Short mmCIF file of C-alpha atoms and ligand atoms in Angstrom, two decimals:
data_model
loop_
_atom_site.label_atom_id
_atom_site.label_comp_id
_atom_site.label_asym_id
_atom_site.label_seq_id
_atom_site.Cartn_x
_atom_site.Cartn_y
_atom_site.Cartn_z
CA UNK A 29 86.57 83.22 105.80
CA UNK A 30 86.94 79.48 105.57
CA UNK A 31 86.37 77.83 102.24
CA UNK A 32 83.69 75.15 102.08
CA UNK A 33 86.38 72.54 101.71
CA UNK A 34 88.33 73.47 104.82
CA UNK A 35 85.13 74.02 106.77
CA UNK A 36 84.03 70.47 105.97
CA UNK A 37 87.39 69.05 106.85
CA UNK A 38 87.45 70.86 110.17
CA UNK A 39 83.98 69.60 111.06
CA UNK A 40 84.76 66.03 110.16
CA UNK A 41 88.02 66.09 112.06
CA UNK A 42 86.46 67.42 115.23
CA UNK A 43 83.46 65.10 114.97
CA UNK A 44 85.64 62.07 114.36
CA UNK A 45 88.10 62.75 117.10
CA UNK A 46 85.78 61.54 119.85
CA UNK A 47 85.52 58.07 118.38
CA UNK A 48 89.11 57.80 117.26
CA UNK A 49 90.86 59.11 120.32
CA UNK A 50 91.14 55.79 122.24
CA UNK A 51 92.77 54.17 119.22
CA UNK A 52 95.49 56.77 118.75
CA UNK A 53 98.81 57.35 120.38
CA UNK A 54 98.92 60.62 122.20
CA UNK A 55 101.52 62.13 119.85
CA UNK A 56 99.05 62.07 116.97
CA UNK A 57 96.28 63.78 118.89
CA UNK A 58 97.23 67.41 118.20
CA UNK A 59 96.42 67.06 114.52
CA UNK A 60 92.84 66.12 115.38
CA UNK A 61 91.87 69.23 117.27
CA UNK A 62 91.74 72.85 116.23
CA UNK A 63 94.24 74.97 118.11
CA UNK A 64 92.71 77.57 120.37
CA UNK A 65 92.44 80.74 118.31
CA UNK A 66 93.84 78.98 115.27
CA UNK A 67 92.78 76.59 112.57
CA UNK A 68 93.87 73.18 111.44
CA UNK A 69 96.34 73.87 108.60
CA UNK A 70 95.25 72.78 105.13
CA UNK A 71 98.94 72.75 104.32
CA UNK A 72 101.57 72.23 106.98
CA UNK A 73 105.20 72.21 105.87
CA UNK A 74 108.69 72.20 107.28
CA UNK A 75 110.70 74.84 105.44
CA UNK A 76 114.47 75.20 105.54
CA UNK A 77 116.95 77.71 104.20
CA UNK A 78 120.13 75.76 103.59
CA UNK A 79 123.32 75.50 101.56
CA UNK A 80 123.01 73.35 98.43
CA UNK A 81 125.01 72.55 95.34
CA UNK A 82 123.15 72.78 92.03
CA UNK A 83 124.30 72.28 88.44
CA UNK A 84 123.20 75.57 86.86
CA UNK A 85 125.58 76.05 83.95
CA UNK A 86 125.78 73.37 81.21
CA UNK A 87 129.55 72.88 81.55
CA UNK A 88 131.96 73.03 84.46
CA UNK A 89 130.99 72.18 88.01
CA UNK A 90 127.95 72.84 90.15
CA UNK A 91 127.23 76.17 91.87
CA UNK A 92 126.91 76.59 95.63
CA UNK A 93 123.55 78.22 96.36
CA UNK A 94 121.25 78.92 99.29
CA UNK A 95 117.94 77.19 98.78
CA UNK A 96 114.53 76.88 100.37
CA UNK A 97 113.65 73.20 100.72
CA UNK A 98 110.38 71.90 102.13
CA UNK A 99 108.66 68.75 103.27
CA UNK A 100 104.94 68.27 103.71
CA UNK A 101 103.56 67.33 107.11
CA UNK A 102 99.89 67.64 106.18
CA UNK A 103 98.00 68.68 103.07
CA UNK A 104 97.57 67.59 99.49
CA UNK A 105 100.62 66.61 97.39
CA UNK A 106 99.66 69.24 94.77
CA UNK A 107 100.03 71.98 97.36
CA UNK A 108 103.81 71.57 97.60
CA UNK A 109 105.84 70.93 94.47
CA UNK A 110 109.33 71.78 93.24
CA UNK A 111 110.89 72.81 89.94
CA UNK A 112 113.18 69.83 89.23
CA UNK A 113 116.85 70.78 88.90
CA UNK A 114 116.26 74.40 89.98
CA UNK A 115 117.82 76.26 92.90
CA UNK A 116 114.47 78.00 93.42
CA UNK A 117 112.44 76.99 96.44
CA UNK A 118 109.16 75.10 96.35
CA UNK A 119 105.90 76.15 94.72
CA UNK A 120 103.20 76.39 97.37
CA UNK A 121 99.63 76.27 96.02
CA UNK A 122 96.70 77.19 98.24
CA UNK A 123 93.06 78.20 97.91
CA UNK A 124 91.65 81.38 99.39
CA UNK A 125 90.29 80.70 102.88
CA UNK A 126 92.69 77.86 103.60
CA UNK A 127 95.07 77.86 106.53
CA UNK A 128 98.83 77.63 106.05
CA UNK A 129 101.61 76.70 108.44
CA UNK A 130 105.36 76.56 107.85
CA UNK A 131 107.83 75.64 110.55
CA UNK A 132 110.95 77.37 109.34
CA UNK A 133 114.55 76.38 110.15
CA UNK A 134 117.41 78.74 109.44
CA UNK A 135 120.28 76.47 108.41
CA UNK A 136 122.32 79.17 106.74
CA UNK A 137 126.04 79.34 107.56
CA UNK A 138 127.89 81.59 110.00
CA UNK A 139 125.90 84.38 111.61
CA UNK A 140 123.43 84.76 108.72
CA UNK A 141 120.11 85.83 110.21
CA UNK A 142 117.06 85.56 107.98
CA UNK A 143 113.26 85.70 107.89
CA UNK A 144 110.60 84.59 105.43
CA UNK A 145 108.39 87.25 103.87
CA UNK A 146 105.26 86.17 101.95
CA UNK A 147 105.38 88.83 99.26
CA UNK A 148 101.91 90.12 98.36
CA UNK A 149 100.17 88.02 100.99
CA UNK A 150 98.16 89.90 103.58
CA UNK A 151 99.15 88.33 106.90
CA UNK A 152 99.41 89.43 110.56
CA UNK A 153 102.52 91.57 111.14
CA UNK A 154 104.22 88.86 113.24
CA UNK A 155 103.92 86.49 110.26
CA UNK A 156 105.24 88.98 107.68
CA UNK A 157 108.97 88.25 108.00
CA UNK A 158 109.73 91.77 109.26
CA UNK A 159 113.45 92.37 110.00
CA UNK A 160 112.56 92.74 113.70
CA UNK A 161 111.58 89.05 113.62
CA UNK A 162 114.80 87.61 112.18
CA UNK A 163 115.77 84.04 112.98
CA UNK A 164 119.36 83.21 113.91
CA UNK A 165 121.16 80.24 112.34
CA UNK A 166 120.10 77.04 114.08
CA UNK A 167 116.83 78.61 115.25
CA UNK A 168 113.24 78.15 114.16
CA UNK A 169 110.04 80.22 113.67
CA UNK A 170 106.52 79.10 112.91
CA UNK A 171 104.67 81.09 110.25
CA UNK A 172 100.94 80.53 110.27
CA UNK A 173 98.13 82.38 108.57
CA UNK A 174 94.82 82.09 106.78
CA UNK A 175 94.98 82.90 103.08
CA UNK A 176 92.90 86.08 102.70
CA UNK A 177 94.26 87.04 99.28
CA UNK A 178 92.38 86.61 96.08
CA UNK A 179 93.83 84.21 93.51
CA UNK A 180 97.20 85.42 92.29
CA UNK A 181 100.90 84.82 91.76
CA UNK A 182 102.61 85.67 95.03
CA UNK A 183 106.05 84.59 96.27
CA UNK A 184 108.31 84.38 99.30
CA UNK A 185 111.85 85.48 100.04
CA UNK A 186 114.10 86.56 102.94
CA UNK A 187 113.75 90.00 104.56
CA UNK A 188 116.55 90.62 107.12
CA UNK A 189 117.72 94.23 107.16
CA UNK A 190 120.83 94.75 105.05
CA UNK A 191 121.07 91.17 103.78
CA UNK A 192 118.00 90.62 101.59
CA UNK A 193 119.96 91.32 98.37
CA UNK A 194 122.71 88.72 98.90
CA UNK A 195 120.29 86.12 100.32
CA UNK A 196 117.88 86.34 97.38
CA UNK A 197 120.84 86.47 94.99
CA UNK A 198 122.23 83.27 96.50
CA UNK A 199 118.96 81.55 95.59
CA UNK A 200 116.43 82.09 98.37
CA UNK A 201 113.02 82.55 96.72
CA UNK A 202 109.92 80.40 96.27
CA UNK A 203 106.43 80.77 94.84
CA UNK A 204 103.10 81.08 96.66
CA UNK A 205 100.25 80.65 94.20
CA UNK A 206 96.70 81.25 95.39
CA UNK A 207 93.56 80.04 93.67
CA UNK A 208 89.90 80.83 94.35
CA UNK A 209 86.46 80.00 92.96
CA UNK A 210 86.29 83.12 90.79
CA UNK A 211 89.56 82.23 89.09
CA UNK A 212 88.52 78.61 88.61
CA UNK A 213 85.31 79.79 86.94
CA UNK A 214 87.34 81.75 84.37
CA UNK A 215 88.30 78.41 82.81
CA UNK A 216 91.93 79.38 82.09
CA UNK A 217 94.57 76.84 81.07
CA UNK A 218 95.50 74.85 84.16
CA UNK A 219 97.74 72.05 85.36
CA UNK A 220 100.60 71.48 82.90
CA UNK A 221 99.40 74.50 80.90
CA UNK A 222 99.73 76.95 83.80
CA UNK A 223 103.44 77.74 84.14
CA UNK A 224 105.34 80.11 86.41
CA UNK A 225 108.46 81.67 84.87
CA UNK A 226 110.82 83.41 87.29
CA UNK A 227 113.32 85.71 85.55
CA UNK A 228 116.59 86.45 87.35
CA UNK A 229 120.07 87.64 86.39
CA UNK A 230 123.28 86.25 87.85
CA UNK A 231 127.03 86.48 87.25
CA UNK A 232 129.27 83.42 87.55
CA UNK A 233 133.04 83.26 88.07
CA UNK A 234 135.46 80.89 86.29
CA UNK A 235 134.57 78.16 88.82
CA UNK A 236 130.82 78.56 88.19
CA UNK A 237 130.31 80.28 91.54
CA UNK A 238 127.96 83.25 92.01
CA UNK A 239 129.56 86.70 92.02
CA UNK A 240 127.85 89.52 93.92
CA UNK A 241 128.72 93.03 94.94
CA UNK A 242 126.34 95.35 96.75
CA UNK A 243 126.50 98.14 94.18
CA UNK A 244 124.60 101.21 95.37
CA UNK A 245 122.76 101.46 92.06
CA UNK A 246 121.84 97.79 91.96
CA UNK A 247 123.59 94.59 90.97
CA UNK A 248 123.10 93.50 87.36
CA UNK A 249 124.17 89.98 86.42
CA UNK A 250 125.29 89.10 82.90
CA UNK A 251 123.46 85.76 82.63
CA UNK A 252 119.67 85.59 82.37
CA UNK A 253 118.07 82.61 84.12
CA UNK A 254 114.46 81.45 83.90
CA UNK A 255 113.38 79.22 86.78
CA UNK A 256 117.09 78.83 87.48
CA UNK A 257 118.13 77.78 83.95
CA UNK A 258 120.38 79.73 81.54
CA UNK A 259 119.47 79.84 77.81
CA UNK A 260 116.08 78.58 78.85
CA UNK A 261 114.01 76.65 76.34
CA UNK A 262 110.64 75.08 76.96
CA UNK A 263 108.86 72.58 74.75
CA UNK A 264 105.19 73.51 74.50
CA UNK A 265 102.14 72.22 72.69
CA UNK A 266 100.45 74.26 69.96
CA UNK A 267 97.70 75.48 72.26
CA UNK A 268 96.93 78.07 74.92
CA UNK A 269 99.00 78.46 78.07
CA UNK A 270 98.86 80.66 81.13
CA UNK A 271 102.32 82.04 81.88
CA UNK A 272 102.91 83.64 85.28
CA UNK A 273 105.96 85.82 84.80
CA UNK A 274 107.82 86.91 87.92
CA UNK A 275 110.62 89.44 87.98
CA UNK A 276 112.68 87.73 90.69
CA UNK A 277 115.76 89.86 90.01
CA UNK A 278 117.49 92.07 92.55
CA UNK A 279 117.57 95.20 90.37
CA UNK A 280 116.95 94.51 86.69
CA UNK A 281 113.86 95.75 84.84
CA UNK A 282 112.52 93.70 81.92
CA UNK A 283 110.73 95.09 78.88
CA UNK A 284 109.08 91.89 77.77
CA UNK A 285 107.97 91.26 74.17
CA UNK A 286 107.67 88.49 71.58
CA UNK A 287 110.56 88.54 69.10
CA UNK A 288 108.21 88.73 66.11
CA UNK A 289 106.20 91.66 67.48
CA UNK A 290 103.07 89.62 68.25
CA UNK A 291 101.13 91.55 70.92
CA UNK A 292 101.02 90.15 74.45
CA UNK A 293 97.67 89.20 75.97
CA UNK A 294 97.90 90.26 79.63
CA UNK A 295 95.39 88.62 81.97
CA UNK A 296 96.86 89.28 85.41
CA UNK A 297 99.28 91.29 87.52
CA UNK A 298 100.65 91.22 91.10
CA UNK A 299 97.28 90.60 92.76
CA UNK A 300 95.69 88.21 90.28
CA UNK A 301 93.41 88.44 87.28
CA UNK A 302 92.54 91.70 85.58
CA UNK A 303 88.88 92.41 84.84
CA UNK A 304 89.42 91.77 81.13
CA UNK A 305 92.41 90.70 79.02
CA UNK A 306 94.51 93.63 77.75
CA UNK A 307 96.77 93.79 74.72
CA UNK A 308 100.30 95.16 75.03
CA UNK A 309 103.16 95.55 72.55
CA UNK A 310 105.51 95.05 75.50
CA UNK A 311 105.23 94.77 79.28
CA UNK A 312 107.52 96.66 81.69
CA UNK A 313 108.27 94.56 84.76
CA UNK A 314 110.26 96.01 87.67
CA UNK A 315 111.85 93.87 90.40
CA UNK A 316 109.20 91.85 92.34
CA UNK A 317 106.38 92.66 89.91
CA UNK A 318 104.38 89.89 88.21
CA UNK A 319 102.37 89.71 85.06
CA UNK A 320 100.26 86.86 83.71
CA UNK A 321 100.01 86.17 80.00
CA UNK A 322 97.56 84.07 78.03
CA UNK A 323 99.56 82.72 75.11
CA UNK A 324 98.27 80.90 72.06
CA UNK A 325 101.30 78.91 70.88
CA UNK A 326 99.14 77.52 68.04
CA UNK A 327 100.25 80.57 66.10
CA UNK A 328 103.84 79.26 66.05
CA UNK A 329 103.05 75.59 65.47
CA UNK A 330 106.27 73.72 64.52
CA UNK A 331 108.45 76.80 65.14
CA UNK A 332 110.54 78.33 67.87
CA UNK A 333 109.51 81.67 69.38
CA UNK A 334 111.46 83.81 71.84
CA UNK A 335 110.40 86.11 74.60
CA UNK A 336 112.88 88.99 74.67
CA UNK A 337 113.69 92.03 76.76
CA UNK A 338 113.77 95.18 74.63
CA UNK A 339 115.95 98.26 75.02
CA UNK A 340 115.01 101.15 77.30
CA UNK A 341 116.92 104.02 78.87
CA UNK A 342 117.37 106.10 82.00
CA UNK A 343 116.43 103.56 84.71
CA UNK A 344 119.95 103.31 86.16
CA UNK A 345 122.50 106.15 86.59
CA UNK A 346 124.55 106.03 83.38
CA UNK A 347 127.99 106.10 85.01
CA UNK A 348 127.09 103.10 87.13
CA UNK A 349 125.27 101.07 84.49
CA UNK A 350 128.50 99.31 83.56
CA UNK A 351 127.66 95.62 83.86
CA UNK A 352 128.51 93.67 80.70
CA UNK A 353 124.71 93.42 80.41
CA UNK A 354 123.52 96.86 81.57
CA UNK A 355 119.97 97.59 82.74
CA UNK A 356 118.11 98.46 79.52
CA UNK A 357 120.19 96.21 77.23
CA UNK A 358 118.38 93.90 74.79
CA UNK A 359 118.55 90.14 75.25
CA UNK A 360 116.62 86.88 74.92
CA UNK A 361 114.75 85.66 77.99
CA UNK A 362 113.40 82.24 76.94
CA UNK A 363 112.63 80.36 73.76
CA UNK A 364 109.63 78.11 73.28
CA UNK A 365 109.80 75.15 70.91
CA UNK A 366 106.23 74.63 69.77
CA UNK A 367 104.79 71.23 68.82
CA UNK A 368 103.45 70.71 65.30
CA UNK A 369 99.72 70.48 65.88
CA UNK A 370 97.14 70.73 68.59
CA UNK A 371 97.39 67.57 70.63
CA UNK A 372 94.19 65.66 71.41
CA UNK A 373 93.58 67.45 74.69
CA UNK A 374 89.99 68.29 75.58
CA UNK A 375 90.64 71.99 74.93
CA UNK A 376 91.87 72.92 71.45
CA UNK A 377 94.53 75.63 71.32
CA UNK A 378 92.23 78.49 70.51
CA UNK A 379 89.41 77.85 72.94
CA UNK A 380 90.35 80.21 75.75
CA UNK A 381 90.14 83.71 74.35
CA UNK A 382 86.66 83.21 72.89
CA UNK A 383 85.56 81.82 76.25
CA UNK A 384 86.85 84.91 78.02
CA UNK A 385 85.25 87.12 75.40
CA UNK A 386 81.91 85.36 75.77
CA UNK A 387 82.03 85.87 79.51
CA UNK A 388 83.10 89.46 78.95
CA UNK A 389 85.35 89.47 81.98
CA UNK A 390 88.07 87.53 83.77
CA UNK A 391 87.31 88.73 87.27
CA UNK A 392 85.53 91.41 89.25
CA UNK A 393 87.63 94.16 90.76
CA UNK A 394 85.77 96.31 93.22
CA UNK A 395 87.02 99.78 92.32
CA UNK A 396 88.06 102.15 95.04
CA UNK A 397 86.77 105.69 94.56
CA UNK A 398 89.25 108.46 95.25
CA UNK A 399 86.41 110.49 96.78
CA UNK A 400 86.11 107.87 99.51
CA UNK A 401 89.71 108.39 100.61
CA UNK A 402 90.09 110.14 103.97
CA UNK A 403 92.72 112.40 102.37
CA UNK A 404 91.24 112.71 98.88
CA UNK A 405 92.44 116.30 98.45
CA UNK A 406 95.96 115.85 99.86
CA UNK A 407 97.74 112.58 99.09
CA UNK A 408 100.15 111.17 101.66
CA UNK A 409 103.34 111.82 99.67
CA UNK A 410 106.66 110.01 99.83
CA UNK A 411 109.57 111.36 97.80
CA UNK A 412 112.31 109.10 96.47
CA UNK A 413 115.77 110.61 96.14
CA UNK A 414 119.40 110.21 97.01
CA UNK A 415 121.05 112.55 99.47
CA UNK A 416 124.39 112.44 101.30
CA UNK A 417 125.24 109.24 99.39
CA UNK A 418 122.06 107.40 100.46
CA UNK A 419 118.84 106.47 98.72
CA UNK A 420 115.99 107.66 100.94
CA UNK A 421 112.22 107.80 101.28
CA UNK A 422 111.37 111.44 102.06
CA UNK A 423 114.96 111.87 103.27
CA UNK A 424 114.71 109.02 105.77
CA UNK A 425 116.32 105.60 105.92
CA UNK A 426 115.33 102.40 107.73
CA UNK A 427 114.83 102.24 111.47
CA UNK A 428 113.92 98.83 112.89
CA UNK A 429 110.70 99.73 114.72
CA UNK A 430 110.27 103.50 114.45
CA UNK A 431 107.58 105.33 112.49
CA UNK A 432 107.37 109.06 111.82
CA UNK A 433 104.02 110.85 112.38
CA UNK A 434 103.26 110.70 108.64
CA UNK A 435 103.78 106.91 108.68
CA UNK A 436 100.76 106.11 110.86
CA UNK A 437 97.37 105.18 109.43
CA UNK A 438 94.01 104.05 110.78
CA UNK A 439 92.56 100.58 110.33
CA UNK A 440 89.66 100.42 107.86
CA UNK A 441 90.44 103.70 106.16
CA UNK A 442 91.02 104.26 102.47
CA UNK A 443 93.98 106.54 101.74
CA UNK A 444 95.43 108.25 98.70
CA UNK A 445 99.21 107.80 98.58
CA UNK A 446 101.69 109.34 96.20
CA UNK A 447 105.19 108.10 95.47
CA UNK A 448 107.17 110.87 93.78
CA UNK A 449 110.52 110.03 92.18
CA UNK A 450 111.62 113.65 92.55
CA UNK A 451 113.90 115.76 94.73
CA UNK A 452 111.69 118.10 96.78
CA UNK A 453 112.19 121.84 96.26
CA UNK A 454 114.92 123.29 98.45
CA UNK A 455 116.58 119.91 99.07
CA UNK A 456 119.98 118.86 97.74
CA UNK A 457 119.63 115.45 96.16
CA UNK A 458 119.54 113.33 92.99
CA UNK A 459 116.74 111.31 91.38
CA UNK A 460 118.52 109.40 88.62
CA UNK A 461 117.25 105.86 89.32
CA UNK A 462 114.03 103.97 88.82
CA UNK A 463 112.48 102.54 92.01
CA UNK A 464 110.04 99.60 92.26
CA UNK A 465 108.09 100.67 95.36
CA UNK A 466 106.48 97.88 97.39
CA UNK A 467 103.95 98.14 100.22
CA UNK A 468 103.47 95.22 102.64
CA UNK A 469 99.98 94.36 103.88
CA UNK A 470 96.97 95.15 101.70
CA UNK A 471 97.21 95.41 97.93
CA UNK A 472 96.50 98.74 96.24
CA UNK A 473 94.98 100.24 93.09
CA UNK A 474 96.74 102.73 90.84
CA UNK A 475 94.84 106.00 90.34
CA UNK A 476 97.17 107.87 88.01
CA UNK A 477 100.72 108.39 86.87
CA UNK A 478 102.11 111.89 86.45
CA UNK A 479 104.90 111.94 83.83
CA UNK A 480 108.30 113.57 84.43
CA UNK A 481 108.49 117.29 83.62
CA UNK A 482 112.23 117.30 82.74
CA UNK A 483 112.66 116.70 78.99
CA UNK A 484 115.38 114.03 79.29
CA UNK A 485 113.52 112.15 82.03
CA UNK A 486 110.36 112.39 79.98
CA UNK A 487 112.15 110.89 76.95
CA UNK A 488 113.46 108.00 79.08
CA UNK A 489 109.99 107.44 80.55
CA UNK A 490 108.61 107.16 77.00
CA UNK A 491 110.83 104.07 76.49
CA UNK A 492 108.95 102.05 79.16
CA UNK A 493 105.58 103.68 79.93
CA UNK A 494 103.43 101.80 77.40
CA UNK A 495 104.33 98.57 79.22
CA UNK A 496 102.96 99.48 82.65
CA UNK A 497 100.17 97.12 83.74
CA UNK A 498 98.31 99.28 86.27
CA UNK A 499 94.70 98.18 86.00
CA UNK A 500 94.60 95.30 88.50
CA UNK A 501 95.58 94.86 92.15
CA UNK A 502 99.21 95.79 92.78
CA UNK A 503 101.77 95.35 95.56
CA UNK A 504 104.79 96.80 93.75
CA UNK A 505 104.86 99.76 91.37
CA UNK A 506 107.73 100.94 89.18
CA UNK A 507 108.58 104.65 89.01
CA UNK A 508 111.03 106.03 86.49
CA UNK A 509 113.11 109.12 87.41
CA UNK A 510 110.84 112.18 87.58
CA UNK A 511 107.64 110.11 87.61
CA UNK A 512 104.86 110.26 90.23
CA UNK A 513 102.27 107.56 90.98
CA UNK A 514 99.06 108.01 92.95
CA UNK A 515 97.41 104.96 94.45
CA UNK A 516 94.52 104.02 96.73
CA UNK A 517 95.15 101.65 99.62
CA UNK A 518 92.74 100.43 102.30
CA UNK A 519 94.16 99.17 105.59
CA UNK A 520 91.84 96.29 106.33
CA UNK A 521 91.98 93.20 108.56
CA UNK A 522 95.16 93.76 110.61
CA UNK A 523 96.72 96.46 112.73
CA UNK A 524 100.47 96.45 113.28
CA UNK A 525 103.86 97.45 111.91
CA UNK A 526 104.42 96.85 108.20
CA UNK A 527 107.09 97.82 105.69
CA UNK A 528 107.11 99.90 102.57
CA UNK A 529 110.31 100.06 100.57
CA UNK A 530 112.13 100.07 97.29
CA UNK A 531 112.32 96.49 95.98
CA UNK A 532 115.56 97.18 94.16
CA UNK A 533 117.22 94.98 96.77
CA UNK A 534 120.50 96.90 96.99
CA UNK A 535 118.52 100.12 97.64
CA UNK A 536 116.41 98.30 100.25
CA UNK A 537 119.48 96.86 101.99
CA UNK A 538 121.10 100.30 102.13
CA UNK A 539 118.07 101.69 103.92
CA UNK A 540 115.50 102.69 101.29
CA UNK A 541 112.85 101.09 103.50
CA UNK A 542 110.56 102.37 106.26
CA UNK A 543 107.82 101.12 108.57
CA UNK A 544 104.24 102.27 108.60
CA UNK A 545 101.90 101.58 111.49
CA UNK A 546 98.27 100.54 111.14
CA UNK A 547 96.47 101.68 114.30
CU1 C2O B 627 109.19 91.24 98.34
CU2 C2O B 627 109.31 93.68 101.52
O1 C2O B 627 109.35 92.46 99.95
CU1 CU B 628 106.28 92.16 100.41
CU1 CU B 629 115.23 102.18 94.71
#
């Protein structure tokens, strides 16, 4: 599935190489020919995980972080950018059909093994950053794949078993944003008006250094950062923006709303644009989930407006929710200082919603039909509970390469899966935590949610459920205690060993992760 652009480039390169070859030194020849079985990368980068020092807090000294840094070997300058002053890694921007290559160097200290996982991207299993493919310090690994995903806000982060939580917490995360022709045709705000916002929570000691403990119920920092900045403020024009909001936190859930109660216009989720914009009073975003908003700042011309996280309950076991900023507390996320009038840009502030309304839709989502699932009458069910001191998936914890019989699926089949945040009958266990469940490989569609039956769990669920954005393509899905979710997933394009796990990183590190095998 090559885009027209990369197809043309490939043709020109191959055609030109005959004439140019005598004029070139031999060390530049490899870039002129397509690799056997591969493609010429549209973006070729060198990516490092390394120790850096970044000024995060406004006073006191800099903070030691681990950071992804990158340099571009081939490709357009727009395809690799950074957020100036941030500890976050680069923003990679690619178009569907293009080919990507990253030569990765692990320059982390000591014996810190790592891998790079392209969260939400559908790639061959050897390119997925699986813990069985970890890279030792001082070693290198080449990640290379064609971008099959539709346009969307994806990301990348480490995935070694047992150490993902501390590595992400120390700063290792970057963005992978995909565009395609359908998205471009939607005419959404672009360039400087298309802004990713990564929300994370951290705790700093008296010397401004990061504090982390692998708490079994998740680590909750007391300082909210957006794109790596505390007390974040952004100056915006009085016009429409596209905000790509990422929950990049280890464990914290956000219940996102405007401080003045203005409804949110949601246009996208994990796997890109929804079919039509949807209006929400608040959006519930579990770890690793994304939501895209279309915001008309013209409404607040000359004012300041805050995005906040509202109160909710029951996502974290009460006795362990003892951070100075517990999960479910209320706080400000970011404030926007809005300019006084629409600037003389070609698009006035209010142009986008009418455009979308005229077109009637943002994108086309081919709907799976539950009747087409090979197991339509009996979902493949995974239960989420804690037993013998461990968070488990159906009573199991992570094994590096093993799969159980109910963790094997067939290529090109559509399946109905159910995650159930319940303790199965006859089993001794507890289900007092929310779990953001993530499946590697293909994205999925949500069929239905079945609310908790227990009255207390039901009441807690009521505090977040109106914020679930379930109508688009998803790769991560939040389940409150007692809740069940049914989804449809089709195993297309690649066979191999992929992960499914809780994306609350402390749960994942302690083994709430399993493999499934596409045969
Ligand atoms: Cu974002 Cu398996 O992870
Ligand atoms: Cu993933
Ligand atoms: Cu979990």
